[in-house]
Short mmCIF file of C-alpha atoms and ligand atoms in Angstrom, two decimals:
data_model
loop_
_atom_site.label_atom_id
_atom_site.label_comp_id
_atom_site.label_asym_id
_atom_site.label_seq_id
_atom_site.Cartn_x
_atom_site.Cartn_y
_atom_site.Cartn_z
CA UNK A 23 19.68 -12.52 -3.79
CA UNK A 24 19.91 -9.77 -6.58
CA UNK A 25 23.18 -7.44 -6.01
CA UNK A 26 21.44 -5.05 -8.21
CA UNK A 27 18.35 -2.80 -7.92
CA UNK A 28 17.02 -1.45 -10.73
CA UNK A 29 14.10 0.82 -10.11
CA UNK A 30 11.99 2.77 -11.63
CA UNK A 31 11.02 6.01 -9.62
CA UNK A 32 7.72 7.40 -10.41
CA UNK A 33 7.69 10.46 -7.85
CA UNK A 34 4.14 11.47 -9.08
CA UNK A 35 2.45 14.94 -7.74
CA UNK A 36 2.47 17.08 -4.66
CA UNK A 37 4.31 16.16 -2.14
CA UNK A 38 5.07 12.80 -4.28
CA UNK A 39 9.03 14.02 -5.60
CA UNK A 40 9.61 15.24 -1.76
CA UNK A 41 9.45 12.23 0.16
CA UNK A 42 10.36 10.25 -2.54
CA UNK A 43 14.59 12.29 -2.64
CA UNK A 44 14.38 11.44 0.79
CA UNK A 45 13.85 7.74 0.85
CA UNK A 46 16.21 7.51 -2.18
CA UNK A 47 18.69 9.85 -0.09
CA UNK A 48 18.64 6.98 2.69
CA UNK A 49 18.48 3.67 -0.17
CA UNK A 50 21.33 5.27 -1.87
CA UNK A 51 23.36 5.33 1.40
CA UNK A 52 22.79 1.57 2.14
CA UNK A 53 23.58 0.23 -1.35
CA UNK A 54 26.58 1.99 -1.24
CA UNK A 55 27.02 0.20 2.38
CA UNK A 56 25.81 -2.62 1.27
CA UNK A 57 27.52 -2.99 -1.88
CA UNK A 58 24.52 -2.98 -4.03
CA UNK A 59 24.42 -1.47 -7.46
CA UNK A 60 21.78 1.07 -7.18
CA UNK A 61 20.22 2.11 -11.21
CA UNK A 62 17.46 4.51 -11.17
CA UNK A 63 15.58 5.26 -14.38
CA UNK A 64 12.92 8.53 -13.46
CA UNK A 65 9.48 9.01 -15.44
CA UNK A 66 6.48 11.05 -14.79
CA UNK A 67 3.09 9.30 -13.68
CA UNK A 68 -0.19 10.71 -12.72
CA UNK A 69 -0.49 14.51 -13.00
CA UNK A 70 2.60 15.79 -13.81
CA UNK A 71 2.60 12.78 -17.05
CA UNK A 72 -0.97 14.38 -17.59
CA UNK A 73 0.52 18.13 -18.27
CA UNK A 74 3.51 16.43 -20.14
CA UNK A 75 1.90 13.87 -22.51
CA UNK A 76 -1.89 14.05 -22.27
CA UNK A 77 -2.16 10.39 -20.39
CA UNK A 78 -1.84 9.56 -16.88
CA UNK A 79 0.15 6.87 -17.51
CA UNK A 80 2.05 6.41 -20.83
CA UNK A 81 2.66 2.65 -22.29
CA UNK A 82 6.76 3.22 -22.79
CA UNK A 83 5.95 3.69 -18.68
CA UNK A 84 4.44 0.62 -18.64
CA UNK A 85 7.16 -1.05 -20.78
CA UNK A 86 10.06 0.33 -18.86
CA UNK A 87 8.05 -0.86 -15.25
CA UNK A 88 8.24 -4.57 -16.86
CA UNK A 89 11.84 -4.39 -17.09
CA UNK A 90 11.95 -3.05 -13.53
CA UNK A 91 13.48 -5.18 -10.07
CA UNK A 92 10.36 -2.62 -8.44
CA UNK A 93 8.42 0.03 -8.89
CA UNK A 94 8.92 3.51 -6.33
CA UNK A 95 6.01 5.56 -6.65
CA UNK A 96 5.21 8.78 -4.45
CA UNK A 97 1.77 10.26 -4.70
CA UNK A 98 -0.22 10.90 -7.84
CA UNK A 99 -3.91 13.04 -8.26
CA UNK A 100 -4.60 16.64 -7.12
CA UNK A 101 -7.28 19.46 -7.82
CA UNK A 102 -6.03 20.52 -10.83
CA UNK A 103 -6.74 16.91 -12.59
CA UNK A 104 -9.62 15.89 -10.38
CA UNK A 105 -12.14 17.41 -12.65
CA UNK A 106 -11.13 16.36 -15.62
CA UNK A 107 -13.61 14.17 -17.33
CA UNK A 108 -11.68 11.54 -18.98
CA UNK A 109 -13.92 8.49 -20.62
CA UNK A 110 -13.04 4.79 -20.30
CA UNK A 111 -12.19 2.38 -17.70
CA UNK A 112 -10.36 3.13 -14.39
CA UNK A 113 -6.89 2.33 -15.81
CA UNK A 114 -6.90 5.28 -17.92
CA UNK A 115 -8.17 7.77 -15.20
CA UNK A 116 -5.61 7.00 -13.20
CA UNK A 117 -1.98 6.09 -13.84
CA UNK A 118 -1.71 4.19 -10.29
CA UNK A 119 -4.59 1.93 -11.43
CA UNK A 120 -3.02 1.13 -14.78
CA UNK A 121 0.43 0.40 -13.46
CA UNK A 122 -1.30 -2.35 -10.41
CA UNK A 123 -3.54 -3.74 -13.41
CA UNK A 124 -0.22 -4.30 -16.11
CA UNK A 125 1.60 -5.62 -13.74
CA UNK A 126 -0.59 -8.12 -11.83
CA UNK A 127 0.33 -6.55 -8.51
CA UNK A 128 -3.28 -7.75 -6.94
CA UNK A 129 -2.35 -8.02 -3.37
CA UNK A 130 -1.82 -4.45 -1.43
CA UNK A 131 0.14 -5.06 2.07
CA UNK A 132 -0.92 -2.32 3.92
CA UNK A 133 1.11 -2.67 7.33
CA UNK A 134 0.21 -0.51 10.11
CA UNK A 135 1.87 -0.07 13.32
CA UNK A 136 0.89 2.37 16.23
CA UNK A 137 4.43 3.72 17.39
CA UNK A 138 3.80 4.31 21.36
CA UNK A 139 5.25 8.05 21.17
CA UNK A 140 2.78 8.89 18.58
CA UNK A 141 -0.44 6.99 20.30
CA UNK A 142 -0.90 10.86 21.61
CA UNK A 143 -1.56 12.25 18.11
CA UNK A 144 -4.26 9.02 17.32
CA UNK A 145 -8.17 9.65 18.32
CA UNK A 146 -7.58 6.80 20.41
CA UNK A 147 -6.76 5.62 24.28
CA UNK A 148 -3.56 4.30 25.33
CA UNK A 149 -4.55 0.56 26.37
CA UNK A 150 -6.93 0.59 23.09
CA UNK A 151 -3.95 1.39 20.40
CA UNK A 152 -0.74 0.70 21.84
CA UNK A 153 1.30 -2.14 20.08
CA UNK A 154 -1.45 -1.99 17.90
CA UNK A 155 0.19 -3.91 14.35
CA UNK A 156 -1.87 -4.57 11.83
CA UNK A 157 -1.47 -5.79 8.30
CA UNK A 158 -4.38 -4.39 6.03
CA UNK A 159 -4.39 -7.03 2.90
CA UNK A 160 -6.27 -5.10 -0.18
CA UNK A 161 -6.99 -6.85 -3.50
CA UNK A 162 -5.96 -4.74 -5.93
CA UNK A 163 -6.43 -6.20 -9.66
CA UNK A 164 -10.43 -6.72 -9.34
CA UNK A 165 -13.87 -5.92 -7.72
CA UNK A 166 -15.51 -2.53 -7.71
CA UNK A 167 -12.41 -0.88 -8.99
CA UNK A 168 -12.30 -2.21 -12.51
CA UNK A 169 -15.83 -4.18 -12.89
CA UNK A 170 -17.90 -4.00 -15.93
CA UNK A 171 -20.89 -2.57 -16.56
CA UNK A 172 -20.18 0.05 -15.02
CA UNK A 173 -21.22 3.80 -16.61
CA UNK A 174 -23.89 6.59 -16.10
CA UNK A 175 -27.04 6.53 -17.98
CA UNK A 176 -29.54 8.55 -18.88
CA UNK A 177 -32.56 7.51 -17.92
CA UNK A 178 -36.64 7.92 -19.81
CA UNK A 179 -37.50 10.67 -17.16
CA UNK A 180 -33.98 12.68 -18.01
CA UNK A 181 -32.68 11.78 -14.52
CA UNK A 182 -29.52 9.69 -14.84
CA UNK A 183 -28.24 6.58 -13.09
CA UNK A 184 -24.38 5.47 -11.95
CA UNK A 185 -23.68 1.46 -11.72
CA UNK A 186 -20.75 -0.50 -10.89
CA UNK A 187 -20.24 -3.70 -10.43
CA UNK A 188 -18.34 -5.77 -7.90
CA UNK A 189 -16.62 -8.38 -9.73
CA UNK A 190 -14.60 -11.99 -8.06
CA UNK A 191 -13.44 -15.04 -9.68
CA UNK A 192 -12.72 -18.06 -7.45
CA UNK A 193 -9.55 -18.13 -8.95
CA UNK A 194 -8.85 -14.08 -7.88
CA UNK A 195 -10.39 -14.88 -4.75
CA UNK A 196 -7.73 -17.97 -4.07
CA UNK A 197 -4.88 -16.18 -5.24
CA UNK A 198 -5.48 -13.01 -3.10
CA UNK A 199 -6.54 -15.38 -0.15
CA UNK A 200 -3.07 -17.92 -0.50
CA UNK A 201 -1.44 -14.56 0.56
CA UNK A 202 -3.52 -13.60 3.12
CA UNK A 203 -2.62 -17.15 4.74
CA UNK A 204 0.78 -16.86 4.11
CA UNK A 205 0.93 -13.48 5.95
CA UNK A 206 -0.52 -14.68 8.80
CA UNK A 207 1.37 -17.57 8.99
CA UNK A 208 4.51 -15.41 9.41
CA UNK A 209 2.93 -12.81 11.30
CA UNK A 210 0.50 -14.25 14.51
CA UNK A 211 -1.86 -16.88 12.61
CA UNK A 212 -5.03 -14.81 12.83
CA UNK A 213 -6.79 -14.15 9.81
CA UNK A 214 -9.37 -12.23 9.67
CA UNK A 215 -11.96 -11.79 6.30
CA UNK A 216 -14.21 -9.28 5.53
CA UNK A 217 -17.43 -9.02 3.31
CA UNK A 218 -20.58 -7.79 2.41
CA UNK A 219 -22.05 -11.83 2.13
CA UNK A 220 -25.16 -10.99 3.87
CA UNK A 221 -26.09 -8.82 0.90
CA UNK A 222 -23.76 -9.05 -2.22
CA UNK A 223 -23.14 -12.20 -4.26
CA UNK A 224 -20.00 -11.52 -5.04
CA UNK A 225 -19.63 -11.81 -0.86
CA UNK A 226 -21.36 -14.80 -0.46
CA UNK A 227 -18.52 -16.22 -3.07
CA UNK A 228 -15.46 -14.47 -1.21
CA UNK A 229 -16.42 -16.25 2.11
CA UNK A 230 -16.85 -19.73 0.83
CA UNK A 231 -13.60 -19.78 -1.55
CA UNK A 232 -11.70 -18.20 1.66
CA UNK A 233 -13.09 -20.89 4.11
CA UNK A 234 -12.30 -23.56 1.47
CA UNK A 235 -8.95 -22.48 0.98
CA UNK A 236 -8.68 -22.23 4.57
CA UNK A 237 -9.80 -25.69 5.62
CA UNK A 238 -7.78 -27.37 2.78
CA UNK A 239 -4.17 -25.42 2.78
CA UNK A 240 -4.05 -23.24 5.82
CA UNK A 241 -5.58 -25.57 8.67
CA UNK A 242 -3.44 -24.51 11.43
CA UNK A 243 -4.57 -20.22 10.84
CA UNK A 244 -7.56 -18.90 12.40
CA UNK A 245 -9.75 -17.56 10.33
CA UNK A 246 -12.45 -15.40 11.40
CA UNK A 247 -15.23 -14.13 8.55
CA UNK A 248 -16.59 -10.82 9.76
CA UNK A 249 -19.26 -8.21 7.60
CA UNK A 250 -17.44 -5.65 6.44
CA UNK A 251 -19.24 -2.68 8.27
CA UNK A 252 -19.11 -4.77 11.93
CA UNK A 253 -14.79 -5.33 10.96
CA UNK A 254 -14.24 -2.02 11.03
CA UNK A 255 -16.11 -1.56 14.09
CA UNK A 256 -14.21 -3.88 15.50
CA UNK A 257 -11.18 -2.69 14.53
CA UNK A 258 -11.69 0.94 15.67
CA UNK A 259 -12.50 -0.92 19.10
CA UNK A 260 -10.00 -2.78 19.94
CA UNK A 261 -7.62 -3.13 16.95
CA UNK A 262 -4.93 -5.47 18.83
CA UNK A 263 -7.65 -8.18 17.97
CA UNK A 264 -6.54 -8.24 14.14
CA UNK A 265 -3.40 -9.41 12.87
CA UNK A 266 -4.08 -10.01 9.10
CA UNK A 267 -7.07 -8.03 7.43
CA UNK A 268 -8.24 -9.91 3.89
CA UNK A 269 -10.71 -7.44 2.28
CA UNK A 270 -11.26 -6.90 -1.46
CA UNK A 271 -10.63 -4.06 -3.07
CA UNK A 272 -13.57 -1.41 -1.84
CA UNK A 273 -13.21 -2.48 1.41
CA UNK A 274 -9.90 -2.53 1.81
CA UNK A 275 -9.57 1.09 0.85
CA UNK A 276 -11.89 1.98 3.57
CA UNK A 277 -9.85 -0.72 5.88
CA UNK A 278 -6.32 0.93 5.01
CA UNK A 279 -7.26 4.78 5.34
CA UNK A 280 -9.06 3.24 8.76
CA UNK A 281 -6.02 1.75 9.92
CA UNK A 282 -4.22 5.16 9.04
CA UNK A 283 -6.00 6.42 12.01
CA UNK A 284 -3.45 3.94 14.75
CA UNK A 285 -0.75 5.32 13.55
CA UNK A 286 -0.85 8.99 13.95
CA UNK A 287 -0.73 10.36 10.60
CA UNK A 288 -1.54 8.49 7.33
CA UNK A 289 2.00 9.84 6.65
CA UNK A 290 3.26 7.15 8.19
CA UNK A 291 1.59 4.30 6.59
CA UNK A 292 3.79 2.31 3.71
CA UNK A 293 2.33 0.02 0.96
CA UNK A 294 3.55 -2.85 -1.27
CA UNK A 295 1.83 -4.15 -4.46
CA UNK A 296 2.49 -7.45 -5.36
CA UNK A 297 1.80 -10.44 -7.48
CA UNK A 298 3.73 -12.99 -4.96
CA UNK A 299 5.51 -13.14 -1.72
CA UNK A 300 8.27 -15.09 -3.05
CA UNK A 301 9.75 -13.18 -6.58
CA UNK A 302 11.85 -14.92 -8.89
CA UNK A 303 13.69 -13.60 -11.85
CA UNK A 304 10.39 -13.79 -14.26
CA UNK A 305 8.42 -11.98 -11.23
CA UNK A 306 7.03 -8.27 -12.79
CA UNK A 307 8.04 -5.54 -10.18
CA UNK A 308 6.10 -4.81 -7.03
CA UNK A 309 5.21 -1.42 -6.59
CA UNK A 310 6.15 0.28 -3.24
CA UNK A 311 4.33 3.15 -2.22
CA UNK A 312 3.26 5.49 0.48
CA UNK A 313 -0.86 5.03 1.32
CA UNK A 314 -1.05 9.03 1.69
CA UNK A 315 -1.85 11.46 -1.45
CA UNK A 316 -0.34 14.18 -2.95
CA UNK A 317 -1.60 16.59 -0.03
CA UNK A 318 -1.53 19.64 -2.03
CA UNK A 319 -2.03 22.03 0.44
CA UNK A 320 1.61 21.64 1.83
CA UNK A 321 3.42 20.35 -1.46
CA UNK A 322 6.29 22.41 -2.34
CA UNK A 323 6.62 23.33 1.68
CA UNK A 324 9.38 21.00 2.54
CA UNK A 325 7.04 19.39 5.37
CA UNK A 326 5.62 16.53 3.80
CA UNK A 327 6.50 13.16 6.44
CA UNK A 328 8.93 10.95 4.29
CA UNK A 329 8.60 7.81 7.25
CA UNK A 330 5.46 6.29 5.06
CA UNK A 331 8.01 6.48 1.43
CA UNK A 332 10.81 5.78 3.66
CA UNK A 333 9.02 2.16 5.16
CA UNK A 334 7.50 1.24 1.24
CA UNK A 335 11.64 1.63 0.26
CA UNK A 336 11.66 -1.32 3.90
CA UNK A 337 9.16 -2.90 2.21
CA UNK A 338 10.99 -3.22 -1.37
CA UNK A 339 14.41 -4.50 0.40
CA UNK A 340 12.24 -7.25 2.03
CA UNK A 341 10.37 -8.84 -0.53
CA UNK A 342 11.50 -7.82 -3.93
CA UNK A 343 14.97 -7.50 -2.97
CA UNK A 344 14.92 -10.59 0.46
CA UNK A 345 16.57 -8.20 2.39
CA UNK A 346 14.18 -8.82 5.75
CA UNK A 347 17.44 -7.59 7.79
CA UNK A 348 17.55 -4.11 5.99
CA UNK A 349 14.02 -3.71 6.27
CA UNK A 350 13.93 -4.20 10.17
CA UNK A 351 17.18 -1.41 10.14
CA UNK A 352 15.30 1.14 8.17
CA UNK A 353 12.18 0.54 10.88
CA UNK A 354 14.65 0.56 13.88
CA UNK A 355 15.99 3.89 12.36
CA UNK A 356 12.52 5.67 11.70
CA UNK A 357 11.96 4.22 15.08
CA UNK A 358 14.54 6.08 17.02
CA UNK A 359 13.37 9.09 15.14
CA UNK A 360 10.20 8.96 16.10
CA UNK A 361 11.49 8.62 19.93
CA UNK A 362 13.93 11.45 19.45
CA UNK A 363 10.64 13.52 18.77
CA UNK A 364 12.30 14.55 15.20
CA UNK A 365 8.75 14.47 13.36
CA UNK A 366 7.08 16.44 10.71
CA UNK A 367 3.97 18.87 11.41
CA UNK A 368 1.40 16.11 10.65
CA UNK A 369 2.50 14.85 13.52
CA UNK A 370 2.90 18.12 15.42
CA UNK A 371 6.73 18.08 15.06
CA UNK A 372 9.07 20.83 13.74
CA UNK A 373 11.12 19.21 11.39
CA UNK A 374 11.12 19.76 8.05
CA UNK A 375 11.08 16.69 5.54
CA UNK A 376 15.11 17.48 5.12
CA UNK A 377 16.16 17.36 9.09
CA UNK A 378 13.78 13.95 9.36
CA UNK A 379 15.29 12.47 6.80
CA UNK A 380 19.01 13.33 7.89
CA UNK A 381 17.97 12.14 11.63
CA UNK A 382 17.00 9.06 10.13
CA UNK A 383 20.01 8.25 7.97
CA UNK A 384 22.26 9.17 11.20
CA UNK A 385 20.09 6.62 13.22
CA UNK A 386 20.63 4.28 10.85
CA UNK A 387 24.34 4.82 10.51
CA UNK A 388 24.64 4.29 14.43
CA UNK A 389 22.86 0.89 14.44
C1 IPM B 8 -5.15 4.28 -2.53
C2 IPM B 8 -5.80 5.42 -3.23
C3 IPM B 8 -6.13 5.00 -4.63
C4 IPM B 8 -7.03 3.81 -4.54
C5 IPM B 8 -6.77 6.06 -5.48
C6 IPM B 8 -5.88 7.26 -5.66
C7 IPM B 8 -7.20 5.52 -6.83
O1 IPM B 8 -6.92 5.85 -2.54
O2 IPM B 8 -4.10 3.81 -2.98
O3 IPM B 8 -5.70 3.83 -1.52
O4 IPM B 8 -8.17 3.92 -4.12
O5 IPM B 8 -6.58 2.72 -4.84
MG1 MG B 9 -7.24 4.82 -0.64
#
């Protein structure tokens, strides 16, 4: 177990640098608890490395995130860039993109857990959502994201035509699936796949590496194939069916914003990106990161909910840093928070980001 964390905090745009001070406010309070050096090294990433240095994400960024324990990244994107036309593949449009690609980080854990004092501000019914806890696996190296061709042509007439393509190797597909198994194995053995294989190829290979890899290494989890569209049916209808979600990276995007829904607010929602499960000293960082955006309208308001930054810093301590215990205090903390009704307006509380963040460090002081 590493004594030191070296990190490299990305805060990003909008309400990115908010919630990220607050879930360094709490980290910093632990290592010093917990006796753990804390070094933080700050750079700019998305729109506010735009304004600076004309790139989204800069290579010395990309450098200094090899040399990193883990990434810390708050929110990236807004209006004022989303209009920019910038040519060439995904990983230069967006810093996020570049940063998952460079550093391998193809599997997105996407936890979500319904809170029962927040089931009230979910579209859903009590007995449907509560206890719901999901974990919303995204591939996040491959597919639709970064295939080639991709482009917009004109066409003979003058009208033009968009393309992408949807892009698997076996050997993505078994890497990204070995974790999906693993999850489930520590979580509550269901597995649960999603594709398009009744109409894309690159489905039809996605189920049959899955099952394979299923039947040969991961007997004893159930694995259930489902089409994409009919999954998330499913899991709008009774989401305590799912335990581990394996979609690719399209539909896991759609899955994770989806799951955003059980939870209250999307505000709540933390995200890992990671190569492995089990890091080692040659392991490149995992990035830990809210799943909400910038949210421009209320950046600079104080308002933004730091819980989602706050769980990705849980998430950090338990994989990159195999600190599972710290991880469960931070949830028991936000926990308590969340049942002392100390919540932000998304989730039609009073508290500013500040008094959340202070509840939850004093929760997790008294635990
Ligand atoms: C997410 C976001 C990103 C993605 C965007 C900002 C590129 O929606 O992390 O889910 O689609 O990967
Ligand atoms: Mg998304």
């Amino acid at each position: 177990m590493k004594t030191s964390l070296n990190l490299l905090v990305l805060s990003g745009d909008g309400i990115g640098p908010e919630v990220v001070d607050a879930a360094l406010e709490l980290l910093q309070y632990i290592c010093e608890q917990e006796e753990l050096d804390l070094n933080l090294t700050e750079d700019l990433l998305g729109g506010a490395a735009y304004d600076k240095y004309g790139t989204f994400c800069r290579d010395q960024t990309v450098e200094t995130a090899k040399q990193a324990d883990a990434l810390v990244v708050g929110s990236v994107g807004g209006p004022k860039w989303d209009s920019l036309d910038i040519a060439g593949p995904p990983e230069t449009k967006d810093g996020l993109m570049r940063l998952r690609k460079e550093l391998n980080t193809f599997a997105g854990l996407r936890p979500c857990k319904c809170y029962t004092p927040l089931i009230q501000h979910t579209p859903y019914k009590d007995h449907i959502v509560k206890n719901t806890d999901i974990m919303v696996l995204r591939e996040l190296c491959s597919g639709m994201f970064f295939g080639y061709p991709r482009g917009i042509d004109e066409l003979a007439d003058g009208s033009f035509q968009g393309y992408d393509a949807n892009y698997y190797t076996s050997t993505e597909i078994e890497r990204f699936a070995r974790i999906g198994f693993e999850l489930a194995q520590q979580r509550r053995g269901k597995l649960i796949s999603m594709d398009k294989s009744n109409v894309t190829e690159s489905g039809v290979l996605w189920r049959r590496v899955v099952n394979q890899i299923g039947a040969d290494e991961y007997p004893q989890i159930e694995l259930i194939h489902q089409y994409a569209d009919n999954a998330l049916y499913q899991m709008t209808m009774n989401p305590k069916a799912f335990d581990v979600v394996l979609a690719d990276n399209l539909l896991g995007d759609l899955a994770s914003d989806l799951a955003g829904t059980m939870a209250g607010s999307l505000g709540m929602l933390p995200s890992a990106c990671l190569s492995t499960l089990n890091p080692d000293e040659d392991t490149l960082a995992g990035i830990y990161e809210p799943v909400h955006g910038s949210a421009p309208d209320i950046a600079g308001q104080g308002i933004a909910n730091p819980m989602g930054m706050i769980l990705s810093i849980a998430m950090m301590l338990q994989y990159t840093f195999k600190r599972p215990d710290l991880a469960e205090e931070i949830e028991s903390a936000v926990v308590r928070t969340i049942d002392a009704g100390v919540t932000t307006p998304d989730l039609n509380g009073r508290s500013t980001t500040k008094q959340a963040t202070q509840r939850i460090i004093a929760e997790y002081k008294q635990l």
